[in-house]
PDB file of C-alpha atoms in Angstrom:
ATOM      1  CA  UNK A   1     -22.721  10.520 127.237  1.00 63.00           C
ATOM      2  CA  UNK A   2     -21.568   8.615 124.267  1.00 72.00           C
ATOM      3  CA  UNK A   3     -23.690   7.924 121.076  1.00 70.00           C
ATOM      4  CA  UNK A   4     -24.225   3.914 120.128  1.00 73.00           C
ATOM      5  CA  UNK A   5     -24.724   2.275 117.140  1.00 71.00           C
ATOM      6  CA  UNK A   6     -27.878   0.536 116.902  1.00 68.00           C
ATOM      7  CA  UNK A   7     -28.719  -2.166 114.598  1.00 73.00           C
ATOM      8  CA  UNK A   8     -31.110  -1.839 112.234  1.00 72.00           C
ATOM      9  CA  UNK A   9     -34.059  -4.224 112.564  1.00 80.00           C
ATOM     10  CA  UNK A  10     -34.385  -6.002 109.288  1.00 80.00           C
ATOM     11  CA  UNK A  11     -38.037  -6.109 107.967  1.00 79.00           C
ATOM     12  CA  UNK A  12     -39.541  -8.715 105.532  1.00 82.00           C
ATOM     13  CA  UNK A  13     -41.413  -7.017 102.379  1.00 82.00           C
ATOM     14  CA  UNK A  14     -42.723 -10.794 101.493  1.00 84.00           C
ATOM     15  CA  UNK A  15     -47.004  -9.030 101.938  1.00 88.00           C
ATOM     16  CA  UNK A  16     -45.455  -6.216 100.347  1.00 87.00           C
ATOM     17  CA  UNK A  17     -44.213  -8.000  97.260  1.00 86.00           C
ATOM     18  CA  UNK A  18     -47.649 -10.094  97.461  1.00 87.00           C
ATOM     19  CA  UNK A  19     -49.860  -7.222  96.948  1.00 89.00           C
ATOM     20  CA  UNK A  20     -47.213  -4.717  94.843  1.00 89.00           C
ATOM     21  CA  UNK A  21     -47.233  -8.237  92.623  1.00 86.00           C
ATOM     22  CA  UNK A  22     -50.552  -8.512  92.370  1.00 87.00           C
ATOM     23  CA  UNK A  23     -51.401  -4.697  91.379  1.00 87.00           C
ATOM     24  CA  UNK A  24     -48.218  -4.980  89.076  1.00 87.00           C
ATOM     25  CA  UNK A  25     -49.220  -8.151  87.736  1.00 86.00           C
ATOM     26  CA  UNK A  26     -53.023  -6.796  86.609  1.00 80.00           C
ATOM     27  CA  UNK A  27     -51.363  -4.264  84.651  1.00 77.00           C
ATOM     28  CA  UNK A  28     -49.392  -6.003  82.863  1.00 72.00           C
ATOM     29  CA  UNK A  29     -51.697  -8.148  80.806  1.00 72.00           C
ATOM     30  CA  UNK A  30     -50.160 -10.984  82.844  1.00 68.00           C
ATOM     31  CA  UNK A  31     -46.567 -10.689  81.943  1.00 77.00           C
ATOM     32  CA  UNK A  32     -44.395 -12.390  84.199  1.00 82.00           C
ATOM     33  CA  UNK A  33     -40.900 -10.818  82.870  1.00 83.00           C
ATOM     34  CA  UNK A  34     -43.014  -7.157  83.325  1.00 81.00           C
ATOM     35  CA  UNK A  35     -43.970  -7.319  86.398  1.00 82.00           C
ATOM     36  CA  UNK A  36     -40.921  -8.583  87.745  1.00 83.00           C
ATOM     37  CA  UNK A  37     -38.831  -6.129  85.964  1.00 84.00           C
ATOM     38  CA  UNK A  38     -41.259  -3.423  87.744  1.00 87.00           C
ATOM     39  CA  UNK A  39     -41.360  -4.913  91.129  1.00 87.00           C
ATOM     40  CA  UNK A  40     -37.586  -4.670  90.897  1.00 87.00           C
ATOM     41  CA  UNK A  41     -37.559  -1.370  89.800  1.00 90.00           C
ATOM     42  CA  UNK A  42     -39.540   0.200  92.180  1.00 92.00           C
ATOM     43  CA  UNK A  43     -38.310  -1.484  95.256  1.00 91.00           C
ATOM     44  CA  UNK A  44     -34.542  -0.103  94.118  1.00 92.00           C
ATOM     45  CA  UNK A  45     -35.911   3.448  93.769  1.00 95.00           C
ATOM     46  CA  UNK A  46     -37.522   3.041  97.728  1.00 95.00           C
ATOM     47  CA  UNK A  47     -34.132   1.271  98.553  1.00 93.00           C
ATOM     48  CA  UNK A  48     -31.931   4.047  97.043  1.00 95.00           C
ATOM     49  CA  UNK A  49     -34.248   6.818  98.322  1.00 96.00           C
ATOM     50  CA  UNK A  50     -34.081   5.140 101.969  1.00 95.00           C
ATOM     51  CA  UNK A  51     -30.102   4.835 101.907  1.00 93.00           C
ATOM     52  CA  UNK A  52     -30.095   8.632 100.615  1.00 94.00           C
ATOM     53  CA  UNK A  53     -28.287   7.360  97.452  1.00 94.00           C
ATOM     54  CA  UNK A  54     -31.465   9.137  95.190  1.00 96.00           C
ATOM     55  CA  UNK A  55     -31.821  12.584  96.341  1.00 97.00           C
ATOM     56  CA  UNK A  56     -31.380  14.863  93.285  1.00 97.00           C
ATOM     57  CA  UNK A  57     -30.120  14.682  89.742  1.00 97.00           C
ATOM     58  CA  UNK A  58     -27.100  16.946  88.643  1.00 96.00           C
ATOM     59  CA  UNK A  59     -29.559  19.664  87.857  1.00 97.00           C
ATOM     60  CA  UNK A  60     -30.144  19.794  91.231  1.00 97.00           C
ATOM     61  CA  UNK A  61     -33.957  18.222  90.487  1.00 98.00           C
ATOM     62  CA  UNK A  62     -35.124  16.353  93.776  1.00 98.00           C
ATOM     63  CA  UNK A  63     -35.512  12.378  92.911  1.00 97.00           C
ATOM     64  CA  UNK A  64     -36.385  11.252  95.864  1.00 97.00           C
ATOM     65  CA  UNK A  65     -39.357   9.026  96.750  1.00 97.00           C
ATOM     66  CA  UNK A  66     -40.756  11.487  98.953  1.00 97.00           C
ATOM     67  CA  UNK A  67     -40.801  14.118  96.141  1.00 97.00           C
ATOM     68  CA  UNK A  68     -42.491  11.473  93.654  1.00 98.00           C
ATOM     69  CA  UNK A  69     -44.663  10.304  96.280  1.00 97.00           C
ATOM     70  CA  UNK A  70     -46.045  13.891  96.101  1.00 97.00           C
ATOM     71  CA  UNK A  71     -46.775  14.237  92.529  1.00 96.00           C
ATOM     72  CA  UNK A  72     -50.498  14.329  91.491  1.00 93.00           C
ATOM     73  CA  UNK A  73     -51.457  10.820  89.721  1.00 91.00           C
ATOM     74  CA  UNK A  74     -51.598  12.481  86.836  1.00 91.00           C
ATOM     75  CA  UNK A  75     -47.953  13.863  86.780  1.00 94.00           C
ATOM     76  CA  UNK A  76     -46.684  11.099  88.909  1.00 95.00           C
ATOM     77  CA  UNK A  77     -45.412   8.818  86.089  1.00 94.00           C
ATOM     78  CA  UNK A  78     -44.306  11.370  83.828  1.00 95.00           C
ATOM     79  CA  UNK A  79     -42.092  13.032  86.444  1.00 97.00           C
ATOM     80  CA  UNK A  80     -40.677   9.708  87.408  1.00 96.00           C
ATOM     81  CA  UNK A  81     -39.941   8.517  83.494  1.00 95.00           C
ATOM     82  CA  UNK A  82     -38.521  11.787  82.895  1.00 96.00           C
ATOM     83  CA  UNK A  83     -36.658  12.644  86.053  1.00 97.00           C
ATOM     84  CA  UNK A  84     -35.811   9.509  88.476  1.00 96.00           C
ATOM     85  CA  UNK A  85     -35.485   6.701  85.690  1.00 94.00           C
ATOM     86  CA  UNK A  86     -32.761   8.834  84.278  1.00 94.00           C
ATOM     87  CA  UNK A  87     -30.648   9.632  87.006  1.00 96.00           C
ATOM     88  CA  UNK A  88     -30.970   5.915  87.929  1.00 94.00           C
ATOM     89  CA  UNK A  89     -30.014   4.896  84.764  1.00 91.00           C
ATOM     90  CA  UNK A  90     -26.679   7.504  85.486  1.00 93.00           C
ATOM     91  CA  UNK A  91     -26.071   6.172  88.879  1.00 93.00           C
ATOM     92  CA  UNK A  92     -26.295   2.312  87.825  1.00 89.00           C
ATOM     93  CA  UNK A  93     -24.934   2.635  84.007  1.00 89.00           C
ATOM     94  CA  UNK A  94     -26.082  -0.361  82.007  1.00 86.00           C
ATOM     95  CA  UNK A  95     -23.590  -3.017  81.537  1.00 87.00           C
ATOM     96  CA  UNK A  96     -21.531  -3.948  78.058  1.00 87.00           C
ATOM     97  CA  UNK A  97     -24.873  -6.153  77.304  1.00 86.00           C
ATOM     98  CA  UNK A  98     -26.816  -3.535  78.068  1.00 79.00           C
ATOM     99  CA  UNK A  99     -28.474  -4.489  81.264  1.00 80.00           C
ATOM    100  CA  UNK A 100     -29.044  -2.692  83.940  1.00 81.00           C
ATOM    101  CA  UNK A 101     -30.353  -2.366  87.637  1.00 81.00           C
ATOM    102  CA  UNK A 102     -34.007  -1.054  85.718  1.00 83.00           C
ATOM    103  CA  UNK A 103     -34.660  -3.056  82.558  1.00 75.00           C
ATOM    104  CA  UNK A 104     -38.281  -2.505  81.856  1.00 76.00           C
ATOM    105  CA  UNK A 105     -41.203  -1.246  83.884  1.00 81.00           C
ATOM    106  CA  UNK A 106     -44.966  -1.937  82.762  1.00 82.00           C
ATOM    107  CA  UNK A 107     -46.256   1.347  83.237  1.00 85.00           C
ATOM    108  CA  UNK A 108     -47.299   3.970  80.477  1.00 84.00           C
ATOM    109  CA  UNK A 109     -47.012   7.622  81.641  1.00 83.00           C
ATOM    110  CA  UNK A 110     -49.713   8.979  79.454  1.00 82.00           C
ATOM    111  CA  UNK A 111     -51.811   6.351  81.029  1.00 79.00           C
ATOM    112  CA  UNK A 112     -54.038   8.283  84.121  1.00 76.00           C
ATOM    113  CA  UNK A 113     -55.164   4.812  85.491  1.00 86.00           C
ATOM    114  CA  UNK A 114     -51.802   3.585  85.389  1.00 89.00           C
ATOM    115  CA  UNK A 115     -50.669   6.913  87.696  1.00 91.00           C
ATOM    116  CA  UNK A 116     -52.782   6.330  89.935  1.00 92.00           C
ATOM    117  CA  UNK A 117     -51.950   2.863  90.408  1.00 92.00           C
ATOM    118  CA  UNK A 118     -48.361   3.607  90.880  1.00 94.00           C
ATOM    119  CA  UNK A 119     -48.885   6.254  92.883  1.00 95.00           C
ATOM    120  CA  UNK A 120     -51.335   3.667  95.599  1.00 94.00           C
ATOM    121  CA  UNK A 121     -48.336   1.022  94.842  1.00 94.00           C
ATOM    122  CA  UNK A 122     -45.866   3.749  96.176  1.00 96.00           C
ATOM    123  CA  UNK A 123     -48.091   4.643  99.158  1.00 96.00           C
ATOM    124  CA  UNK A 124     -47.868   0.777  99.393  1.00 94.00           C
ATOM    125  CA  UNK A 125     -44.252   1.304  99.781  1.00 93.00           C
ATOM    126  CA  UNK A 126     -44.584   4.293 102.235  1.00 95.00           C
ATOM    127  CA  UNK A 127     -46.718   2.560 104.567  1.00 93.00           C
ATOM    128  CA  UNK A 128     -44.138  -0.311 104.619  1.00 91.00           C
ATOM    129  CA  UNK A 129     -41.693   2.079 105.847  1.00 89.00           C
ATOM    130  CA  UNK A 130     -37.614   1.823 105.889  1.00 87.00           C
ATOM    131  CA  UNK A 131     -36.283  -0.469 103.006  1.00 87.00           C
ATOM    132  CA  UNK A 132     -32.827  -0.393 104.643  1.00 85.00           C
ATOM    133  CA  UNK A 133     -32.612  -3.966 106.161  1.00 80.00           C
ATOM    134  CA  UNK A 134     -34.271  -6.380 104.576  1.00 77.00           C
ATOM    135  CA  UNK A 135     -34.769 -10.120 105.034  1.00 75.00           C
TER     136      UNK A 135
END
């Protein structure tokens, strides 16, 4: 019996975005640039976790979202600042103007409320399931 291909079924993250936007947008202090810039960001590290792009840094440190997703809220968003955003930042070097895929995320890792509001914003994610078709 031969293997087939099957399509992916693309999936639309448009509730997704509504409510990530929403949680995103309350911590921000109402910054539109911020919360965009952290929507983005996030959303790349489920896509690149999902495609198996983001599995470990050179150190052979796991970066994956399911790793992350199992930090406590109080280590969550130092362990992403100081291990993911990195190896992002190496797999997606920023440009001669100095942009890159992540440009800015509203979150403050020493900030407990702020863990545990990305870490329910990545559950968020989780539930969603597969980011690897889109429409």
């Amino acid at each position: 019996m031969r293997a087939a291909l099957v399509p992916l079924e693309a999936v639309n993250p448009t509730r997704l975005a509504d409510q990530t936007w929403q949680d995103i947008w309350l911590a921000s202090g109402e910054q539109p640039e911020a919360c965009l810039a952290t929507f983005i960001e996030i959303l790349i590290f489920k896509f690149l976790s999902d495609l198996g792009v983001l599995k470990a840094n050179p150190s052979g440190v796991p970066v994956d979202f399911e790793t992350v997703i199992q930090k406590d809220a109080g280590l969550i968003l130092r362990y992403y600042f100081d291990t993911v955003r990195p190896e992002i930042k190496r797999l997606f070097p920023s440009s001669d103007d100095g942009t890159s895929v992540i440009n800015g995320i509203v979150f403050n890792p020493a900030s407990g409320d702020q863990g545990r509001l990305f870490l329910q914003i990545l559950e968020r994610f989780k539930g969603f399931g597969s980011l690897k078709k889109i429409d």
